[in-house]
Tab-separated table of C-alpha atoms and ligand atoms in Angstrom:
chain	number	residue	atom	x	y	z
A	1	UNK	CA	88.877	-59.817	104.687
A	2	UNK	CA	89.167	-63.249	106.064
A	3	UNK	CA	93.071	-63.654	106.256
A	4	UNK	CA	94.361	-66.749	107.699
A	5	UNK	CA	96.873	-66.861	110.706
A	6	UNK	CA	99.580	-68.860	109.024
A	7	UNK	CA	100.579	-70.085	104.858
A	8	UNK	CA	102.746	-73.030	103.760
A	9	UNK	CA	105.539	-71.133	101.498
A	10	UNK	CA	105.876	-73.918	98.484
A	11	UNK	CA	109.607	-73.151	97.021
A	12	UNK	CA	109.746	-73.655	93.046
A	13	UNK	CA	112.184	-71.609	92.542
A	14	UNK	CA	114.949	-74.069	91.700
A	15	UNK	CA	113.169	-75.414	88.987
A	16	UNK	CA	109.957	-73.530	87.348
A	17	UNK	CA	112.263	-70.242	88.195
A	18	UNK	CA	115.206	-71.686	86.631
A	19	UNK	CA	114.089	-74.578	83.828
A	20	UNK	CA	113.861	-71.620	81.254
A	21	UNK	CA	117.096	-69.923	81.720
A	22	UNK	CA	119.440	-70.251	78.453
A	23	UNK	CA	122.871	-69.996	80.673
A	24	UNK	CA	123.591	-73.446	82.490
A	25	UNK	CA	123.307	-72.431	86.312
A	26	UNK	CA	125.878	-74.712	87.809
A	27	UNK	CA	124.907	-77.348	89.843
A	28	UNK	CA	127.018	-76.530	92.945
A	29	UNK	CA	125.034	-72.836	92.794
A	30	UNK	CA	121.371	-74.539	92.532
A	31	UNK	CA	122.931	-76.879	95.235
A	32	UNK	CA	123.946	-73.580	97.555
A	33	UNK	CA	120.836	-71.979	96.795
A	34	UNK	CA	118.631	-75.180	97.827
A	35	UNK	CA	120.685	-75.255	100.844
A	36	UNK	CA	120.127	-71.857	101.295
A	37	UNK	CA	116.136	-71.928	100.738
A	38	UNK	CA	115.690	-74.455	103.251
A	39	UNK	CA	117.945	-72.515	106.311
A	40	UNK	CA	115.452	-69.902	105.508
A	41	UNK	CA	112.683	-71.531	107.414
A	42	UNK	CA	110.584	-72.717	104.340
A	43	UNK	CA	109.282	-76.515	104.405
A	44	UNK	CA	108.184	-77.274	101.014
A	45	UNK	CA	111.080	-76.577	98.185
A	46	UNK	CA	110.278	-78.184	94.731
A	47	UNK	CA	113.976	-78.827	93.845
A	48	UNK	CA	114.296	-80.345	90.202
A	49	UNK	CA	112.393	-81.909	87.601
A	50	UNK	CA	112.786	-85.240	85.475
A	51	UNK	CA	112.183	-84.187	82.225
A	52	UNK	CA	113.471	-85.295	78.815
A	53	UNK	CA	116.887	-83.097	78.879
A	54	UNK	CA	117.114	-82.803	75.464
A	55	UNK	CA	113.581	-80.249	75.755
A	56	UNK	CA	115.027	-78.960	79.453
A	57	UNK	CA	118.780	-78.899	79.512
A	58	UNK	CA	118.264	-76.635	82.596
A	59	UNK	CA	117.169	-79.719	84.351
A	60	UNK	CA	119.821	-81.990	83.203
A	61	UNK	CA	121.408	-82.349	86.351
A	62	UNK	CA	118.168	-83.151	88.385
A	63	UNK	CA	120.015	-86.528	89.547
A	64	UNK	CA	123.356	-84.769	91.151
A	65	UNK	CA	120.817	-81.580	92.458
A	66	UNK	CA	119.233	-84.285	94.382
A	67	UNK	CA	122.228	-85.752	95.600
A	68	UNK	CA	124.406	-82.577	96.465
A	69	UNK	CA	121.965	-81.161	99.015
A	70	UNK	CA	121.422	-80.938	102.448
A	71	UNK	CA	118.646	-82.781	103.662
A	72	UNK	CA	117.267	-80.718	106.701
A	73	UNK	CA	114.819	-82.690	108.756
A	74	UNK	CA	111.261	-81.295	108.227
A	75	UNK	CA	111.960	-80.106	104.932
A	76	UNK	CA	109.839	-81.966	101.834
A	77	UNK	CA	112.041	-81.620	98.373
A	78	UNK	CA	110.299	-82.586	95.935
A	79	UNK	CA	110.575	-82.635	91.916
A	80	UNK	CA	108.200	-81.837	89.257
A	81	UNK	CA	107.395	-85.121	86.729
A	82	UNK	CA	105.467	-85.304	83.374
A	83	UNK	CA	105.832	-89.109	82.978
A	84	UNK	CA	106.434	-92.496	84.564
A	85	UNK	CA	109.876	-92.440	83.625
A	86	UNK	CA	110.429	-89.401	85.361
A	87	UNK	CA	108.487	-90.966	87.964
A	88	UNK	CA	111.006	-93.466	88.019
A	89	UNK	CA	113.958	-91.121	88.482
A	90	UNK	CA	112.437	-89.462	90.886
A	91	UNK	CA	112.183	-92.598	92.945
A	92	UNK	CA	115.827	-93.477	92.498
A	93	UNK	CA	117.010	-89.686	93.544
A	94	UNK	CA	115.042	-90.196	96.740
A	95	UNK	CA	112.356	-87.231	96.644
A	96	UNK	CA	110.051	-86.653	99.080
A	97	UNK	CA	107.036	-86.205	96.533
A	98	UNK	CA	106.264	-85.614	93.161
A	99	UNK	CA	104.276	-83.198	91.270
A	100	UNK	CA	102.812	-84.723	88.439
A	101	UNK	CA	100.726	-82.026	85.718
A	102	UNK	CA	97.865	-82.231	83.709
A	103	UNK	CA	97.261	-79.655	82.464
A	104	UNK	CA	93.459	-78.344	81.994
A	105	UNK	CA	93.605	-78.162	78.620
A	106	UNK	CA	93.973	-80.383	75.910
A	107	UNK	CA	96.148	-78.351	73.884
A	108	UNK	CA	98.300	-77.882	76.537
A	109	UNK	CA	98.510	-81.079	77.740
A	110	UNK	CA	99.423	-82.120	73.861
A	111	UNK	CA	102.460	-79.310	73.889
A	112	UNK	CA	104.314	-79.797	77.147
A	113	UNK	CA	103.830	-83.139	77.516
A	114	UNK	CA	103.184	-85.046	74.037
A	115	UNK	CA	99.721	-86.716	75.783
A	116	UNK	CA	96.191	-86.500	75.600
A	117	UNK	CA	94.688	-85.912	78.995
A	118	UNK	CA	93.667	-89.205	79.465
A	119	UNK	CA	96.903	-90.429	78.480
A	120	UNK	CA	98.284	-88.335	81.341
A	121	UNK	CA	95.630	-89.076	83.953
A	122	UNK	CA	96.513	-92.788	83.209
A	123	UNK	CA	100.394	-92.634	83.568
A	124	UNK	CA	99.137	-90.930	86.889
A	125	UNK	CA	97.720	-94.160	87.814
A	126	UNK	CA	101.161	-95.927	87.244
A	127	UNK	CA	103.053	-92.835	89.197
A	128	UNK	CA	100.637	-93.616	92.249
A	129	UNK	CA	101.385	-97.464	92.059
A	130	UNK	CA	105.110	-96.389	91.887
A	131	UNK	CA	105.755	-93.907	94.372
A	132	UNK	CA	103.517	-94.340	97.048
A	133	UNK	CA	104.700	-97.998	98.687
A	134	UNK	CA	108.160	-96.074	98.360
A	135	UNK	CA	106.052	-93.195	100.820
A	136	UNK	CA	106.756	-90.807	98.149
A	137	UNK	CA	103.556	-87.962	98.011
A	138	UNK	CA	102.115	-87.961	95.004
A	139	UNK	CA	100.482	-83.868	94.576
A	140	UNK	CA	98.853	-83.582	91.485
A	141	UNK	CA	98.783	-80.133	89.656
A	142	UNK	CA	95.808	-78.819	87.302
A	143	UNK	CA	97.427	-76.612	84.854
A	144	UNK	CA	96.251	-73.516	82.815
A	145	UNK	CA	93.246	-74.149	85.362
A	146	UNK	CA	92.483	-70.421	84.652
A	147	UNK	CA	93.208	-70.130	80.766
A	148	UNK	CA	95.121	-71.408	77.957
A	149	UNK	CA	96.947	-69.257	75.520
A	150	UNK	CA	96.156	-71.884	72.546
A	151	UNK	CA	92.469	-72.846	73.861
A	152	UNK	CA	91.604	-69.322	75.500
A	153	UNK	CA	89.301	-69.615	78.118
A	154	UNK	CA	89.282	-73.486	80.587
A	155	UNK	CA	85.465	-74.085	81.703
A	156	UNK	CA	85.661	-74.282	86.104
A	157	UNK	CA	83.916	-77.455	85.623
A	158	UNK	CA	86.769	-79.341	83.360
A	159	UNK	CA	88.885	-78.153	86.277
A	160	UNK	CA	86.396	-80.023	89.039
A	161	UNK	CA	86.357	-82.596	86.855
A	162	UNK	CA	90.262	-83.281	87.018
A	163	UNK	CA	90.682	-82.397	90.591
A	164	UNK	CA	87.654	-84.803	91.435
A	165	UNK	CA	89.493	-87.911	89.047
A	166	UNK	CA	92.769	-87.145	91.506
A	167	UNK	CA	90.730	-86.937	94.498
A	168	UNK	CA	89.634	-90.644	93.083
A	169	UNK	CA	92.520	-92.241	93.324
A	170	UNK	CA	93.294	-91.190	96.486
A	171	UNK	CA	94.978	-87.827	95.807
A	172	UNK	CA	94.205	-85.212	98.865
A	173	UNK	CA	97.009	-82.434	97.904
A	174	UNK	CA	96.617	-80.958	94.627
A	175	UNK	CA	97.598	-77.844	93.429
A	176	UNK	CA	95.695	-76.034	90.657
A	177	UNK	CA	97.898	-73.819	88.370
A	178	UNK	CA	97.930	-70.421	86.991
A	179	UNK	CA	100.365	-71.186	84.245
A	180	UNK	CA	100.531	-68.447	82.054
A	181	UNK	CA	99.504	-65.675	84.601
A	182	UNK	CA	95.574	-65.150	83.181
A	183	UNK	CA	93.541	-65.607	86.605
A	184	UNK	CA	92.345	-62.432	88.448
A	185	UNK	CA	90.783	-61.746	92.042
A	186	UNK	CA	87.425	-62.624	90.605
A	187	UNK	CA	88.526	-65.838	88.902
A	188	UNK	CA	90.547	-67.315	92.110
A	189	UNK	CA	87.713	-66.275	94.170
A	190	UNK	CA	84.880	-68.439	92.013
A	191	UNK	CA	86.956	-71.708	91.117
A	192	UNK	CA	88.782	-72.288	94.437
A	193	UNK	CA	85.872	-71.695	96.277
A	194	UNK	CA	84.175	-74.154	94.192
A	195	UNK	CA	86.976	-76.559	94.213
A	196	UNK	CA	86.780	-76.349	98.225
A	197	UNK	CA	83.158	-76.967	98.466
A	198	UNK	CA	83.369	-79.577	95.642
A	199	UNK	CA	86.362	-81.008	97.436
A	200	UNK	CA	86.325	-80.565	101.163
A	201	UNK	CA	88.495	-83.243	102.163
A	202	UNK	CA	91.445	-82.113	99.803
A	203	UNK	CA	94.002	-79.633	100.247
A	204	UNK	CA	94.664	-76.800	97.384
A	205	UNK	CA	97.764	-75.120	96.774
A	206	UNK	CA	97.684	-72.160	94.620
A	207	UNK	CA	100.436	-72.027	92.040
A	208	UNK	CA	100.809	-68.418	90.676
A	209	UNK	CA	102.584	-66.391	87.614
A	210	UNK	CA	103.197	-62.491	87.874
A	211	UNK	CA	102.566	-62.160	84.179
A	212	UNK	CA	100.371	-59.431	84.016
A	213	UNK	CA	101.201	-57.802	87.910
A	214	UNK	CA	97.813	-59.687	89.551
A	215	UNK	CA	100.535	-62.138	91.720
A	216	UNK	CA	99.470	-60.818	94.654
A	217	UNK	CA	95.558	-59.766	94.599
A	218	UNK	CA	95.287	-63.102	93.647
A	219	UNK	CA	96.748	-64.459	96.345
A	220	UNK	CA	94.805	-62.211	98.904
A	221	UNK	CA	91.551	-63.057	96.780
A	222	UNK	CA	92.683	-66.882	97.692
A	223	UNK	CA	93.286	-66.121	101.224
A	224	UNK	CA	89.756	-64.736	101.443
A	225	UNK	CA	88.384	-68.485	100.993
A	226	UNK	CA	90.388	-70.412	103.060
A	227	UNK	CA	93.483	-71.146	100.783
A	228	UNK	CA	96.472	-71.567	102.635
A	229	UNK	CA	99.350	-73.235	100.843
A	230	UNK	CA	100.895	-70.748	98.005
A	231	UNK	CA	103.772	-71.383	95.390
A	232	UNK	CA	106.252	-68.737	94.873
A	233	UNK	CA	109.922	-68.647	93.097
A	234	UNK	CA	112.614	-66.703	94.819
A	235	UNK	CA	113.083	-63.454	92.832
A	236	UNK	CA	109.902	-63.900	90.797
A	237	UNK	CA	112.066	-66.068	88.462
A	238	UNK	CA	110.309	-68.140	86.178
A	239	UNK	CA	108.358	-69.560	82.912
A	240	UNK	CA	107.266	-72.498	80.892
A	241	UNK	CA	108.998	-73.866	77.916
A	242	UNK	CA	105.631	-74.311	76.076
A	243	UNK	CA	104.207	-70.827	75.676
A	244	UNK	CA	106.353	-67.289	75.281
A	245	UNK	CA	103.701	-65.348	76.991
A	246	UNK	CA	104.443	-67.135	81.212
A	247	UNK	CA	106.864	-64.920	82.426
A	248	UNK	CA	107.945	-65.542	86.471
A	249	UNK	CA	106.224	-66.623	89.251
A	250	UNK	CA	105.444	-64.570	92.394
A	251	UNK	CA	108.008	-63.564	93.617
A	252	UNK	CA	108.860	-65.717	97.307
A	253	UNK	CA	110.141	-62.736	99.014
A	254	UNK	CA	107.243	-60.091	97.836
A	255	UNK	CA	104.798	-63.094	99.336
A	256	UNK	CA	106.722	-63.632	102.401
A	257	UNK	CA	106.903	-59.535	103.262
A	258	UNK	CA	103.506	-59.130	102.351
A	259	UNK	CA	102.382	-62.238	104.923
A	260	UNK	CA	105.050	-60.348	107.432
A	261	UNK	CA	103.032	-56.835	106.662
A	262	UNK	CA	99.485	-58.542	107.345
A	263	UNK	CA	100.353	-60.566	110.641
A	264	UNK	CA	100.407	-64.463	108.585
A	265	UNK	CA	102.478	-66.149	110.012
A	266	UNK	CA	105.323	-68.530	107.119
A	267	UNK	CA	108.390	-69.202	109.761
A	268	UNK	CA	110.279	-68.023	106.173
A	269	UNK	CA	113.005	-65.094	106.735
A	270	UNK	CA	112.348	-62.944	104.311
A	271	UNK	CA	116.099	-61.658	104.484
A	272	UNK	CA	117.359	-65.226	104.316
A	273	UNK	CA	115.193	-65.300	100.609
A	274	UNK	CA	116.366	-61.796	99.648
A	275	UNK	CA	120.174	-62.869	100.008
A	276	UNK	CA	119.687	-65.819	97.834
A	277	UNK	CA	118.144	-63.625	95.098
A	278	UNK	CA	120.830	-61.466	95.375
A	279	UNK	CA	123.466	-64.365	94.796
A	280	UNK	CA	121.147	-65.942	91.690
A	281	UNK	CA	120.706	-62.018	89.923
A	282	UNK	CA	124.555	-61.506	90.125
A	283	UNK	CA	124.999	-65.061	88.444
A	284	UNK	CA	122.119	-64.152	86.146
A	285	UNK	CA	123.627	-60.867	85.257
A	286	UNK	CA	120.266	-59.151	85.055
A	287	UNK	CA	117.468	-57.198	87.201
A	288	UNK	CA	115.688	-59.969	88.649
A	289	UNK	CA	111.359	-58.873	88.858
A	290	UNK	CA	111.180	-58.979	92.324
A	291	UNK	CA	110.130	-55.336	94.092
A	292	UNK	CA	111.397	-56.949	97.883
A	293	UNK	CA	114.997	-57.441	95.941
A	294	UNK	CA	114.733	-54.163	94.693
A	295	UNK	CA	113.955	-52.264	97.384
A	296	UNK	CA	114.245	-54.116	100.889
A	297	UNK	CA	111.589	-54.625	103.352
A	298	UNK	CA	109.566	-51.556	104.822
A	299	UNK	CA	111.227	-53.488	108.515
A	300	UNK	CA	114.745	-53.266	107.224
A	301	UNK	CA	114.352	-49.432	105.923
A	302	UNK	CA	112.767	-48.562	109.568
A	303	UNK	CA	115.451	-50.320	111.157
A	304	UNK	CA	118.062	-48.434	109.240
A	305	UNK	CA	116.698	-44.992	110.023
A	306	UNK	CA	116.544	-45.520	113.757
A	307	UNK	CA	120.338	-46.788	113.561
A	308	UNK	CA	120.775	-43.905	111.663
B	401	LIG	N1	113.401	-88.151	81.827
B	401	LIG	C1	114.392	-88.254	80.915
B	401	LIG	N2	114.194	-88.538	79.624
B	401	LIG	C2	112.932	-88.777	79.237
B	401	LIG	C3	111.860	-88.701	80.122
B	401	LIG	C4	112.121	-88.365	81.470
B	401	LIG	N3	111.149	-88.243	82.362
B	401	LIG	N4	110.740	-89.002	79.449
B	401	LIG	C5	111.077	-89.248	78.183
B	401	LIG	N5	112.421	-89.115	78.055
B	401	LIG	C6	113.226	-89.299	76.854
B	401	LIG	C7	113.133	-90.707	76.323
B	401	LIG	O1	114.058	-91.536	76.971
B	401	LIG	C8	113.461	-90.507	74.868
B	401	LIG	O2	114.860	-90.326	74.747
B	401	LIG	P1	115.671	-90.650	73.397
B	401	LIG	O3	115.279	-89.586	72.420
B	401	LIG	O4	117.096	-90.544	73.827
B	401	LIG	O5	115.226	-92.015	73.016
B	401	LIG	C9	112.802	-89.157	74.559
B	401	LIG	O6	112.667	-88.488	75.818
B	401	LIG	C10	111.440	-89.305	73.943
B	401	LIG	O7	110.655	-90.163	74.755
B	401	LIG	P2	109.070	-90.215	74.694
B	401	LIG	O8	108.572	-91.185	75.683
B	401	LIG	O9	108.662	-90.387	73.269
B	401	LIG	O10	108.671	-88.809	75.253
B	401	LIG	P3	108.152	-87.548	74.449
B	401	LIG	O11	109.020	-87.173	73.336
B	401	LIG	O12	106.730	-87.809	74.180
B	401	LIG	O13	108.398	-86.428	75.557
B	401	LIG	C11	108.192	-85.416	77.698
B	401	LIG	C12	107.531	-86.199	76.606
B	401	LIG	C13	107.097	-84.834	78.539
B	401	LIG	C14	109.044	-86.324	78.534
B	401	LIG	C15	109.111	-84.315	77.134
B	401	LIG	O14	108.461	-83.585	76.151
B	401	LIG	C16	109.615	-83.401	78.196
B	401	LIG	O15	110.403	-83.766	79.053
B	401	LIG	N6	109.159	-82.121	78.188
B	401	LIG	C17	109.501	-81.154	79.182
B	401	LIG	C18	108.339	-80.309	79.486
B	401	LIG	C19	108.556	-79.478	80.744
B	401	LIG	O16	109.426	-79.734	81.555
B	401	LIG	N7	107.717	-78.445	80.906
B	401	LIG	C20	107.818	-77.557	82.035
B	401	LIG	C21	107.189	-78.068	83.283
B	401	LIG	S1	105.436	-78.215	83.222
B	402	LIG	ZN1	104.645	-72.288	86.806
């Protein structure tokens, strides 16, 4: 395989991993465990979003999140937006960049956000115009770039197409979504490969859902063409409001061991992760779906039997 020497880790724990859980999660624990995510070495934590929080009341504190943490040099928080308003707050709360959706399909797009893809692309426009004279990033993400569970399948070539309108106005980051957990090896293989060659000046990130246990191939499948930046959620929490079937992310520290395993290097300590998923399942009260939580690093077991 043709495995890269070092990822970029991208954090979304503390909101996809969190925006759909019924029991308000203080704010001074999402504080600590931002705090916590960014001591672990990662670079890249997407900390909040700026939703309506009357349809997220997880997110309802996005404003104090932003204000309670530590900002450690290097580190990029950033907060997920839908709309210009959230653009707005986000500008206000002082994030480093924004990640603004569309989502591939135009059911989708209709459900989560209450726009028509064109409606969204052009309230992109107005985010741009907004946030980057403030030096706020603007990363666009494709959504349900590998299926839709209203639509069914999303044609590669609707995907080029929105990825080539952000790379338009100027957009060079942009991270293509597997929403609802429906790509496989074979999938991530054909459209980022096509998005690179379509692309080459942009940067993709890979945002991936466990849903149906292909979190990993499809991040090794990735690897194999020259994707480098990956979104994970600390304990493989996570899920989106707008469809039942998204259940969590990959999980950060199952992503993190398995880069330690293969020799890639993410400056993330995987231990550092594990604790904080520790601290968030005790608060949650349940198993979180995470098998480094569960059972430790293959380092950490060695370790213990030579001590032992
Ligand atoms: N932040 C806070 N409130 C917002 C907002 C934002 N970014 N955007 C809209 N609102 C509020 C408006 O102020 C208005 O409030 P009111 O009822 O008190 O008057 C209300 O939402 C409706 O505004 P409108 O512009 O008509 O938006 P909408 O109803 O079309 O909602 C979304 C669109 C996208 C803002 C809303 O559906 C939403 O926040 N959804 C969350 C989806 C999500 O987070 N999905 C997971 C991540 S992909
Ligand atoms: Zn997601």
């Amino acid at each position: 395989m043709n495995l890269p020497d070092r990822i970029t880790v991208v954090e979304v724990g503390p909101r996809d991993g969190l925006q759909m859980e019924k029991v308000f999660i203080p704010t001074g624990l999402k504080i600590e465990v931002i705090n916590c995510l960014s001591a672990s070495g990662l670079r890249c934590i997407e900390a909040t979003s700026f939703v309506n929080p009357k349809v997220i009341p997880q997110m309802a504190d996005s404003d104090e999140v932003m204000r309670g943490i530590d900002r450690r040099p290097g580190v990029t928080y950033s907060a997920l937006i839908l709309n210009v308003k959230g653009a707005q707050r986000a500008i206000a709360a002082q994030v480093g960049a924004v990640r603004f959706v569309v989502c591939a399909s135009e059911a989708y797009n209709q459900k989560n956000m209450n726009m028509s893809i064109a409606q969204s692309l052009a309230a992109l426009e107005t985010v741009i115009a907004l946030c980057v004279p403030q030096g706020i990033r603007v990363e666009p993400a494709v959504s349900v770039a590998f299926g839709c569970p209203f639509e069914g399948d999303v044609p590669e070539q609707r995907v080029l197409e929105l990825a080539g309108a952000c790379a338009a106005l100027g957009l060079r980051h942009i991270c293509i979504a597997d929403t609802v957990g429906l790509a496989s090896p074979l999938s991530v293989r054909r459209l980022m490969s096509a998005l690179r060659e379509a692309l080459p000046t942009c940067v993709f990130a890979l945002h991936l859902h466990d849903t149906r246990g292909l979190g990993l191939a499809n991040v090794l499948a990735a690897m194999d063409v020259g994707v480098t930046v990956f979104e994970s959620s600390l304990g493989g929490l996570g899920g989106c409001p707008t469809t039942k079937v998204a259940t969590g992310n990959i999980s950060t520290e199952d992503l993190v061991n398995m880069c330690d395993e293969l020799g890639i290097a993410t400056d993330v300590d995987v231990e550092v992760i594990r604790r904080t998923s520790a601290k968030l399942q005790s608060f949650l009260g349940r198993p979180l779906p995470s098998h480094v939580l569960v059972a430790g690093t293959r380092r950490a077991l060695f370790s213990q039997l030579a001590d032992a």
